[in-house]
mmCIF file of C-alpha atoms in Angstrom:
data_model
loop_
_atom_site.group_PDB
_atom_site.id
_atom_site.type_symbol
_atom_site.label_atom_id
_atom_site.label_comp_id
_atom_site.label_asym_id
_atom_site.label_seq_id
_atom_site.Cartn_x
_atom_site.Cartn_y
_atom_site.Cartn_z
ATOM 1 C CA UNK A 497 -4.356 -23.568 -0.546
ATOM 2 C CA UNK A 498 -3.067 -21.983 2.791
ATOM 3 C CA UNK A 499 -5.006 -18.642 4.335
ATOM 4 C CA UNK A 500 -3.078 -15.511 3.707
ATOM 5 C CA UNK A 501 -2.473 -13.905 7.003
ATOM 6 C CA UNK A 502 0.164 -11.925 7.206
ATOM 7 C CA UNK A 503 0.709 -8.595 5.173
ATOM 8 C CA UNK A 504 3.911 -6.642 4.546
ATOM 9 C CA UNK A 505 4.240 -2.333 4.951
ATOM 10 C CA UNK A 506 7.777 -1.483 3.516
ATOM 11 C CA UNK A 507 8.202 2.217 5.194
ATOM 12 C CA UNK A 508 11.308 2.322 5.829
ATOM 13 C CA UNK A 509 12.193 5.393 2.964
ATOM 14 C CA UNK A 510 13.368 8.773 4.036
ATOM 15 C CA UNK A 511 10.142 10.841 1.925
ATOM 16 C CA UNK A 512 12.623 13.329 0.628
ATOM 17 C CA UNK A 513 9.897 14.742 -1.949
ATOM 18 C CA UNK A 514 7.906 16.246 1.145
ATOM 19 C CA UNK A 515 10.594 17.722 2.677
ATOM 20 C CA UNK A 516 10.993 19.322 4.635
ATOM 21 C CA UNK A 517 7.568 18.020 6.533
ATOM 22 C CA UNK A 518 9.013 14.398 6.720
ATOM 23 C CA UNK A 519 12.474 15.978 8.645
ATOM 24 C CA UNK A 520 10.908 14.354 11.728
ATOM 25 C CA UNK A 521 7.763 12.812 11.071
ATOM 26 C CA UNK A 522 7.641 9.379 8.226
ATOM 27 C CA UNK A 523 6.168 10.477 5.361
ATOM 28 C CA UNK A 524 3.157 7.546 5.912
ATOM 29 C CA UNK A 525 1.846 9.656 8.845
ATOM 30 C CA UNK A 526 1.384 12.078 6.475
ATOM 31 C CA UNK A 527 -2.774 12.780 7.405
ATOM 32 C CA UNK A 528 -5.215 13.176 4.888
ATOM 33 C CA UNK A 529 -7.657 14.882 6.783
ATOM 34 C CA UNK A 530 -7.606 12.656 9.910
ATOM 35 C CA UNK A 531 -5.817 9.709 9.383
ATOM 36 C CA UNK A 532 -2.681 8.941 8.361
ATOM 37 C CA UNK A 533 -1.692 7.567 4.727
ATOM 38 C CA UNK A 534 -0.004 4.126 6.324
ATOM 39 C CA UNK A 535 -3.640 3.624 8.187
ATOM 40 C CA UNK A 536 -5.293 3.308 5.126
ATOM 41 C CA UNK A 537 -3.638 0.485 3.926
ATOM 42 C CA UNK A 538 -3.280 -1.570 7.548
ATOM 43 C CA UNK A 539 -7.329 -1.211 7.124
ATOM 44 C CA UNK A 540 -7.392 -2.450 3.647
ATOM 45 C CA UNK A 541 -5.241 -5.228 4.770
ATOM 46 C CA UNK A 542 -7.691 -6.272 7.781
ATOM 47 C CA UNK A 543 -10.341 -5.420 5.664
ATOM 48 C CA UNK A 544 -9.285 -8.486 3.441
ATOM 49 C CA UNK A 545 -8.869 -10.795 6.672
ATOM 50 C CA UNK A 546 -5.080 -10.304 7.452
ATOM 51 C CA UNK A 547 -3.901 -11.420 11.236
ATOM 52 C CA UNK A 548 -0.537 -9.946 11.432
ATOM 53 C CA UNK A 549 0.797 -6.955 10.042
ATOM 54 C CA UNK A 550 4.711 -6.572 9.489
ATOM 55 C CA UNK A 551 6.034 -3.291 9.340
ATOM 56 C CA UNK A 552 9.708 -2.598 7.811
ATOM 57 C CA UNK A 553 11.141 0.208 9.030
ATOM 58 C CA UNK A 554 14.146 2.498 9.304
ATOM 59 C CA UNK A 555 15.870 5.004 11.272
ATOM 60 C CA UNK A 556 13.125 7.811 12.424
ATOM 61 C CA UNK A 557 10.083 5.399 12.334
ATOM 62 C CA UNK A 558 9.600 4.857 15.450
ATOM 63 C CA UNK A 559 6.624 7.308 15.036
ATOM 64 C CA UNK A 560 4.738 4.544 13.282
ATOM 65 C CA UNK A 561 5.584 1.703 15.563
ATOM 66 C CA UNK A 562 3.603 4.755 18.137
ATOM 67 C CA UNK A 563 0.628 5.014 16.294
ATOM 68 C CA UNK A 564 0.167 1.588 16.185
ATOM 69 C CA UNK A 565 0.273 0.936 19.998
ATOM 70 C CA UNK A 566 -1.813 1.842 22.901
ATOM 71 C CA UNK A 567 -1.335 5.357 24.426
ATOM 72 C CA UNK A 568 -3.007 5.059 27.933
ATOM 73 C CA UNK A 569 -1.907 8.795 29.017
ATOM 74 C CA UNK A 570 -3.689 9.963 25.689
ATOM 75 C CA UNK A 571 -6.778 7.157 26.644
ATOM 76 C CA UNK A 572 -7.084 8.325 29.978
ATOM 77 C CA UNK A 573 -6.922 12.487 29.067
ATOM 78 C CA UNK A 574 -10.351 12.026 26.999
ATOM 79 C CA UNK A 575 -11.918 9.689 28.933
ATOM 80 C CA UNK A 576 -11.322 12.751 32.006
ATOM 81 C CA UNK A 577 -12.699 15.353 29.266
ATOM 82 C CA UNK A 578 -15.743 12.842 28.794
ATOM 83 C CA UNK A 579 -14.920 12.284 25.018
ATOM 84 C CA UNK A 580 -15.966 8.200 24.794
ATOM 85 C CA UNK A 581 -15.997 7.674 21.485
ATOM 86 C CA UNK A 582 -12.676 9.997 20.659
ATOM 87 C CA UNK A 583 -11.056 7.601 23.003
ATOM 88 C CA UNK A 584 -12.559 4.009 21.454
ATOM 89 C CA UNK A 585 -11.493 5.533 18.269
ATOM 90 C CA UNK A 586 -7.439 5.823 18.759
ATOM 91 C CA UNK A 587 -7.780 2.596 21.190
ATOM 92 C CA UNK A 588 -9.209 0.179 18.153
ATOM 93 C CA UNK A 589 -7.141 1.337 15.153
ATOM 94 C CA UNK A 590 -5.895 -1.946 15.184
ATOM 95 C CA UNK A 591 -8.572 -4.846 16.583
ATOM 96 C CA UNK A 592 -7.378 -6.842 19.409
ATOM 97 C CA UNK A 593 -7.160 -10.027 17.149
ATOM 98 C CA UNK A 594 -4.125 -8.624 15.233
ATOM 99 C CA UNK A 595 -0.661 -8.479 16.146
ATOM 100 C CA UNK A 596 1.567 -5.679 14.681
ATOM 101 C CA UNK A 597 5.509 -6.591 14.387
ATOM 102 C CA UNK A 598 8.428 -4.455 13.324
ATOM 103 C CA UNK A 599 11.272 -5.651 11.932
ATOM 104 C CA UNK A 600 14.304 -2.745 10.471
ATOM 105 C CA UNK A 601 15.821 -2.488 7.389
ATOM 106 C CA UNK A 602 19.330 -1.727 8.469
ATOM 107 C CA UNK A 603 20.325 -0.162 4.511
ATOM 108 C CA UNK A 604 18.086 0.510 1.897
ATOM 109 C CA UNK A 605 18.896 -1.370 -0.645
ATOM 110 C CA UNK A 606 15.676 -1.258 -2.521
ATOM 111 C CA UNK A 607 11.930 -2.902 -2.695
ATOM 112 C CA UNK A 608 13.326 -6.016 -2.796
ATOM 113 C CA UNK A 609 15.817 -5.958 -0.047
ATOM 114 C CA UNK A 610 12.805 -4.551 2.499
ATOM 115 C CA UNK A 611 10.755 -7.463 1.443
ATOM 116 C CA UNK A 612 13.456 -9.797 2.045
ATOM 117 C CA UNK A 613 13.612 -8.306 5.735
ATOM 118 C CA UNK A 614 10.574 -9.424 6.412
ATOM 119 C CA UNK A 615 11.299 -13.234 5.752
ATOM 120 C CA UNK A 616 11.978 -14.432 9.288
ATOM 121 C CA UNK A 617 8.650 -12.763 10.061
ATOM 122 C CA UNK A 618 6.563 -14.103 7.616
ATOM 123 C CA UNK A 619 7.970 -17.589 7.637
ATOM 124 C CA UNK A 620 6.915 -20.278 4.916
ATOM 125 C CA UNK A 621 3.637 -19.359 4.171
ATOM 126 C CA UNK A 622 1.834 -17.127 1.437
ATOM 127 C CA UNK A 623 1.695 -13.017 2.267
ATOM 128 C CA UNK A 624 0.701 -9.802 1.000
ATOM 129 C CA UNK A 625 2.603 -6.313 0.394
ATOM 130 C CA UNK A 626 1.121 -3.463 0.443
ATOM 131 C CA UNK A 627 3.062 0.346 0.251
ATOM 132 C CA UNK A 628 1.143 2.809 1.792
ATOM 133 C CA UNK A 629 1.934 5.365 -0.536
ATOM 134 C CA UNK A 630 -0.532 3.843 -3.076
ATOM 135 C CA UNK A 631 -3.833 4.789 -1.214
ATOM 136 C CA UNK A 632 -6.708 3.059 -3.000
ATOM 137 C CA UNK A 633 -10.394 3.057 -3.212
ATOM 138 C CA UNK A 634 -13.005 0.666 -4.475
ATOM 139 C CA UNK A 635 -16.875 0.790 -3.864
ATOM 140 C CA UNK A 636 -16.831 -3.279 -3.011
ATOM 141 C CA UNK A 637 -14.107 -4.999 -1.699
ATOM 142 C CA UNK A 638 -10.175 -4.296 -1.136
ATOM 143 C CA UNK A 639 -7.079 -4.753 -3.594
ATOM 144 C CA UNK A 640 -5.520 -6.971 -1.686
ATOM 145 C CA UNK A 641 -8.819 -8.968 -0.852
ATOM 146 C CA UNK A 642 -9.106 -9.355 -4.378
ATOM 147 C CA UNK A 643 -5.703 -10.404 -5.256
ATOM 148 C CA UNK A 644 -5.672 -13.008 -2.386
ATOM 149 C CA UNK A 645 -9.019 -14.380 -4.218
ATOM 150 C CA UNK A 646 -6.888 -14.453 -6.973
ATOM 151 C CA UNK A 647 -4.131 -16.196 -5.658
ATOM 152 C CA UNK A 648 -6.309 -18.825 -4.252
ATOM 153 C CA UNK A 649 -7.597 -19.213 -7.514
ATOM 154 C CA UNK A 650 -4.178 -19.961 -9.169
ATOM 155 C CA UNK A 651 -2.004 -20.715 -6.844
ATOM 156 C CA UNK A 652 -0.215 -18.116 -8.421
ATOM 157 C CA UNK A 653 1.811 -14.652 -7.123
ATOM 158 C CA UNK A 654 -0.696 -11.765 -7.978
ATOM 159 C CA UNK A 655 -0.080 -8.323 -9.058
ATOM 160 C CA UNK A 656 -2.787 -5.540 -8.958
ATOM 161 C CA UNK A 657 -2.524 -3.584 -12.023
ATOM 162 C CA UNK A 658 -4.312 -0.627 -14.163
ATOM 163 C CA UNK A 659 -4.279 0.366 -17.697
ATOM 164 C CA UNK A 660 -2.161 3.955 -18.248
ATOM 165 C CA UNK A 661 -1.630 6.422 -20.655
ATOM 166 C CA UNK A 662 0.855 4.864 -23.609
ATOM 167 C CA UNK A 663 2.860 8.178 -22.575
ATOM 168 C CA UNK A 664 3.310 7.102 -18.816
ATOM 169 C CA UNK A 665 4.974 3.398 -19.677
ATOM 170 C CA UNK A 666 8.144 4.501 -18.309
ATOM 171 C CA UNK A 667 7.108 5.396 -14.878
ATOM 172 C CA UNK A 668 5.937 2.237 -14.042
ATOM 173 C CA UNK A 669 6.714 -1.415 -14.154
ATOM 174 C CA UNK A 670 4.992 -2.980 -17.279
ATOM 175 C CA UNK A 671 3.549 -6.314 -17.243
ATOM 176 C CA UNK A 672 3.675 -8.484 -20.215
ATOM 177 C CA UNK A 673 0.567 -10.271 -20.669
ATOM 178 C CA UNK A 674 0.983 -13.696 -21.355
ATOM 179 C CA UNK A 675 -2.905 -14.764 -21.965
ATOM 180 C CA UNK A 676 -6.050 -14.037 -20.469
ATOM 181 C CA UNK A 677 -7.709 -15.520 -17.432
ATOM 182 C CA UNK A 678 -10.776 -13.321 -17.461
ATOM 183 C CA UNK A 679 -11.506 -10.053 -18.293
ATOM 184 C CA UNK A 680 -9.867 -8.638 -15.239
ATOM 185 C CA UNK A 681 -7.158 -11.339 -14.700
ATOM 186 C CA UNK A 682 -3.880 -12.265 -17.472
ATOM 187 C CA UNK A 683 -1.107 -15.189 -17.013
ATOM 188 C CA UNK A 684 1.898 -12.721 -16.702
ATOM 189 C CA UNK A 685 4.915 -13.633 -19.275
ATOM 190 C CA UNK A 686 7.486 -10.832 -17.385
ATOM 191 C CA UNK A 687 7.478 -7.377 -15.839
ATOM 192 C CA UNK A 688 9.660 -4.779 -17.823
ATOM 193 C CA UNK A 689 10.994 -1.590 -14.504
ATOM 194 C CA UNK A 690 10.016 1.708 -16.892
ATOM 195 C CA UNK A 691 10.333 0.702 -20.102
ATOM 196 C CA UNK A 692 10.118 3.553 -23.412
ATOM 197 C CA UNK A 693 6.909 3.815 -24.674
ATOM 198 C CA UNK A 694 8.171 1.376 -27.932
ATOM 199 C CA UNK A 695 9.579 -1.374 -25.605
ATOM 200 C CA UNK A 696 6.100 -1.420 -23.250
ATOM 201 C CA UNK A 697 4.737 -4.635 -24.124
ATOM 202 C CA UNK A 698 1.657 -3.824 -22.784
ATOM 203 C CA UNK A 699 -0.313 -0.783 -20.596
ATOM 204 C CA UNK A 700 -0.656 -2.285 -17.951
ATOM 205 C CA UNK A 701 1.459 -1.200 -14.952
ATOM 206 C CA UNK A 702 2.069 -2.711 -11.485
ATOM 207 C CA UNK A 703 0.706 -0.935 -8.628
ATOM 208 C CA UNK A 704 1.211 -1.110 -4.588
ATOM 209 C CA UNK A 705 -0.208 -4.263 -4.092
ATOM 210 C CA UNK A 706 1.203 -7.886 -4.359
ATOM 211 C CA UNK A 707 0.424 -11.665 -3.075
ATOM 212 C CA UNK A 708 3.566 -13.715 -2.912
ATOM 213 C CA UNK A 709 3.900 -17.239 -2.357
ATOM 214 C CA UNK A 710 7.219 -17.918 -0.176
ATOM 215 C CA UNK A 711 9.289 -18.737 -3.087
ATOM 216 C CA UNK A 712 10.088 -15.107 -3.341
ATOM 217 C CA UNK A 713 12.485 -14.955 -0.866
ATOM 218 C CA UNK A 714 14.281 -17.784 -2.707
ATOM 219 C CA UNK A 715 14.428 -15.510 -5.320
ATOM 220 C CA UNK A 716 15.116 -12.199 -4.182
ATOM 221 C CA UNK A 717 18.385 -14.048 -1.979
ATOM 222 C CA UNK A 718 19.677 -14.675 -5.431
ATOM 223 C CA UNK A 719 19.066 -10.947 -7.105
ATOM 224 C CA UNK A 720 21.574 -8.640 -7.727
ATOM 225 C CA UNK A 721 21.685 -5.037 -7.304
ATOM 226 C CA UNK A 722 19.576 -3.430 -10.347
ATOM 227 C CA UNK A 723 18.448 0.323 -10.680
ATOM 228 C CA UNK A 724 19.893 2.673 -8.455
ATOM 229 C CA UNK A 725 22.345 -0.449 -7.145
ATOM 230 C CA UNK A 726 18.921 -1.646 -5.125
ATOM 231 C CA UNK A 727 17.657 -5.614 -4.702
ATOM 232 C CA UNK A 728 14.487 -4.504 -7.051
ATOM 233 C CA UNK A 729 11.103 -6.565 -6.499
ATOM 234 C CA UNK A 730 10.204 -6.225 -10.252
ATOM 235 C CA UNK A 731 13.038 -8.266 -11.200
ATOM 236 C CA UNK A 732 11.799 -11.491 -8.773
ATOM 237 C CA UNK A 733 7.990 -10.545 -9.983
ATOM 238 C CA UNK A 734 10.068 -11.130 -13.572
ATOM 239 C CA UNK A 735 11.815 -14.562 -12.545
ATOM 240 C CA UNK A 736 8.335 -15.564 -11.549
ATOM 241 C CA UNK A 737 6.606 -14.799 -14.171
ATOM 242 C CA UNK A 738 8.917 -16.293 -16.646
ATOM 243 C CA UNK A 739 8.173 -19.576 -14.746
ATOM 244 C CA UNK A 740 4.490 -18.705 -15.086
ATOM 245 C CA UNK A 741 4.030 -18.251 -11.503
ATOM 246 C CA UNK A 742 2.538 -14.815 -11.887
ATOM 247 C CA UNK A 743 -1.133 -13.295 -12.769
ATOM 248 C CA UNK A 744 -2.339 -9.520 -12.819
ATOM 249 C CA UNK A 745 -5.511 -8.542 -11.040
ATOM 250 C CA UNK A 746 -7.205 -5.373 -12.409
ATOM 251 C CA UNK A 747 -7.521 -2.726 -9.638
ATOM 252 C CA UNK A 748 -11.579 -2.230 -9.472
ATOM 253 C CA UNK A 749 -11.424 1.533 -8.191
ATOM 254 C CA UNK A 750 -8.969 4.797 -8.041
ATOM 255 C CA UNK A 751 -5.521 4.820 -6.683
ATOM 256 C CA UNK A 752 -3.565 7.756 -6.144
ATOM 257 C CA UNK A 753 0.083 8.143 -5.321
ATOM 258 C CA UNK A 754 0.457 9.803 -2.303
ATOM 259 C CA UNK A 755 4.246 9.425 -2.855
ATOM 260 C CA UNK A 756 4.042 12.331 -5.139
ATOM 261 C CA UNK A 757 2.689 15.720 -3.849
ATOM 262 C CA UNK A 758 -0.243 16.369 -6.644
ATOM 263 C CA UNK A 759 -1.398 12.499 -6.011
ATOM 264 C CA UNK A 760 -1.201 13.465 -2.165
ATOM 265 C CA UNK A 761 -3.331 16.182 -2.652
ATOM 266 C CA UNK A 762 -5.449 14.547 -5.058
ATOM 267 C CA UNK A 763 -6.172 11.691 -2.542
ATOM 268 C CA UNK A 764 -6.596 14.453 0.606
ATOM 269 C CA UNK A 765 -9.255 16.123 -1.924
ATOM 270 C CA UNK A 766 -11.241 12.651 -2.594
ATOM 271 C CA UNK A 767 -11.262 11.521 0.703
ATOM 272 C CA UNK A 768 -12.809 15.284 1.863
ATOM 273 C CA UNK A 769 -15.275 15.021 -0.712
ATOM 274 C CA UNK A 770 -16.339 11.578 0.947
ATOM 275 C CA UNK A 771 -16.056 12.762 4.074
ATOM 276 C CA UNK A 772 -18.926 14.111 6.621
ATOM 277 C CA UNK A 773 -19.643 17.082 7.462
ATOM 278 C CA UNK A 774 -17.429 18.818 5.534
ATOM 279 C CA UNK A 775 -18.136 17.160 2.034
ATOM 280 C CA UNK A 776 -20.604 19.246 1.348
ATOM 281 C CA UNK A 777 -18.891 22.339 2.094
ATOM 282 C CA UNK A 778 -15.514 21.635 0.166
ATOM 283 C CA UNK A 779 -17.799 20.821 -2.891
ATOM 284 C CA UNK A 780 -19.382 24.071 -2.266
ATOM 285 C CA UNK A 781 -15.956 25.944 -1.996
ATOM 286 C CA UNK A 782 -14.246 24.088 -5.241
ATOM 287 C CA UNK A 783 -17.485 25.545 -7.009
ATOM 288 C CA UNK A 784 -15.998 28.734 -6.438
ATOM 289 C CA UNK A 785 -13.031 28.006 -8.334
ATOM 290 C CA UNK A 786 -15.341 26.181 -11.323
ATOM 291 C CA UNK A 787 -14.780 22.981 -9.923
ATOM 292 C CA UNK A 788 -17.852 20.472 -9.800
ATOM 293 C CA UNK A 789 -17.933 17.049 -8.310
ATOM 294 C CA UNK A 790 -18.091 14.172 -10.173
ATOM 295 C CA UNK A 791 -20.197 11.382 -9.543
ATOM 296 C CA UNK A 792 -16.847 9.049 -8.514
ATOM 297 C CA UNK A 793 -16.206 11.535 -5.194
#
């Protein structure tokens, strides 16, 4: 089975739900605390052994093509000021053994159509996609290091995926569970895009994180405009399923969507709560309010 090496960041989308902070700045350098949402991910991603990181972007990105490169002015200002370690730290956001590449999305035409984009890029060999505005946490491992375990398990495409409220079906995409693999891994018969709460054939929605073999471009060349008049990825995920090219991966930890202003706040909150020195203090603060920390902060 080949290595998965290469990883996918669609973030080419305009953010409209945080305007009007994302007028000039993309919404995945939106910070919680001190790092950006889109960093999170790109460490997941090299956290799970990735090489090459391809980011799809849009008009007003360039910002993250920026934080992603080498700012010597910026180096050589805190090096002057004597602050080492302030300097190694915005030098290795990205180790020297991976290679970032940008590619643009000249339309946005959907999930699909960014993933598509990234084809010459990726080239005929297994990847991952990962959008940044599902941040995730898990006490051992990575997402995506677990769903390329579970691709080279299978052979299969690999969807990470979490059990929701039965009232919630219709925000999500839905897999249809075909049989299980384990107790944290199905065979996936399709994926219904936000079905009613009678149609869900399951609770089990699709999160942020995918493995694809290459036969996904294939697929998504051939897919006409769905929702919104957009190349959707759910509807390849459901051609490969129906060919039985497609298991789900329980998510191990939390995710929150930082695509939606509660869920942003929710994951700035968590990852302050995690956070030294100022853990402690923000715990002692929310206790003002009746808050207490749970045991999962």
């Amino acid at each position: 089975m080949p290595a998965i090496r290469k990883a996918v960041f669609p973030v080419a989308g305009l953010g409209t739900r945080f305007l009007p902070a994302t007028k000039a700045m993309p919404k995945e350098l939106l910070p919680i605390i001190d790092k950006p949402i889109i960093q999170y991910a790109v460490e997941e991603a090299i956290d799970a052994g990735i090489e090459t990181l391809i980011f799809v972007t849009g008009r007003n990105k360039r910002a993250i093509e920026d934080h992603f490169d080498a700012n010597l002015e910026l180096e050589w200002a805190l090096l002057e000021k004597g602050k080492q370690e302030a300097r190694d730290m915005i030098r290795n956001i990205v180790p020297s053994r991976v290679e970032c590449l940008f590619v643009r999305q000249p339309e946005q035409l959907g999930l699909g159509h960014a993933v598509l984009c990234a084809r010459r890029a990726v080239g005929d060999e297994p990847f991952a996609v990962l959008l940044a505005d599902d941040l995730m946490h898990q006490d051992s491992g990575t997402p995506t290091g677990d769903l390329i375990e579970a691709y080279s398990r299978t052979g299969k495409s690999a969807l990470c995926v979490a059990e929701v409220a039965a009232s919630e079906v219709n925000k999500y995409g839905i897999v249809s569970p075909r049989s299980a693999l384990s107790d944290n891994t199905w065979d996936v018969a399709g994926l219904v895009e936000k079905p009613t709460q009678e149609a869900a054939p399951s609770q089990l929605a699709s999160f942020g994180r995918y493995v694809f073999a290459p036969e996904v471009f294939d697929i998504l060349e051939k897919t006409q405009p769905g929702a919104g008049n957009e190349i959707q990825l759910a509807d390849a995920i459901d051609v490969l399923a129906a060919r039985g090219d497609v298991v789900a991966n329980r998510l191990k930890g939390i995710r929150y969507d930082c695509g939606d202003k509660l869920g942003y706040v929710k994951a700035v909150v968590h990852a302050a709560l995690r956070s030294d020195p100022i853990g402690s203090e923000l715990d002692m603060f929310l206790r003002e309010f009746g808050y207490q920390r749970s045991e999962a902060a």
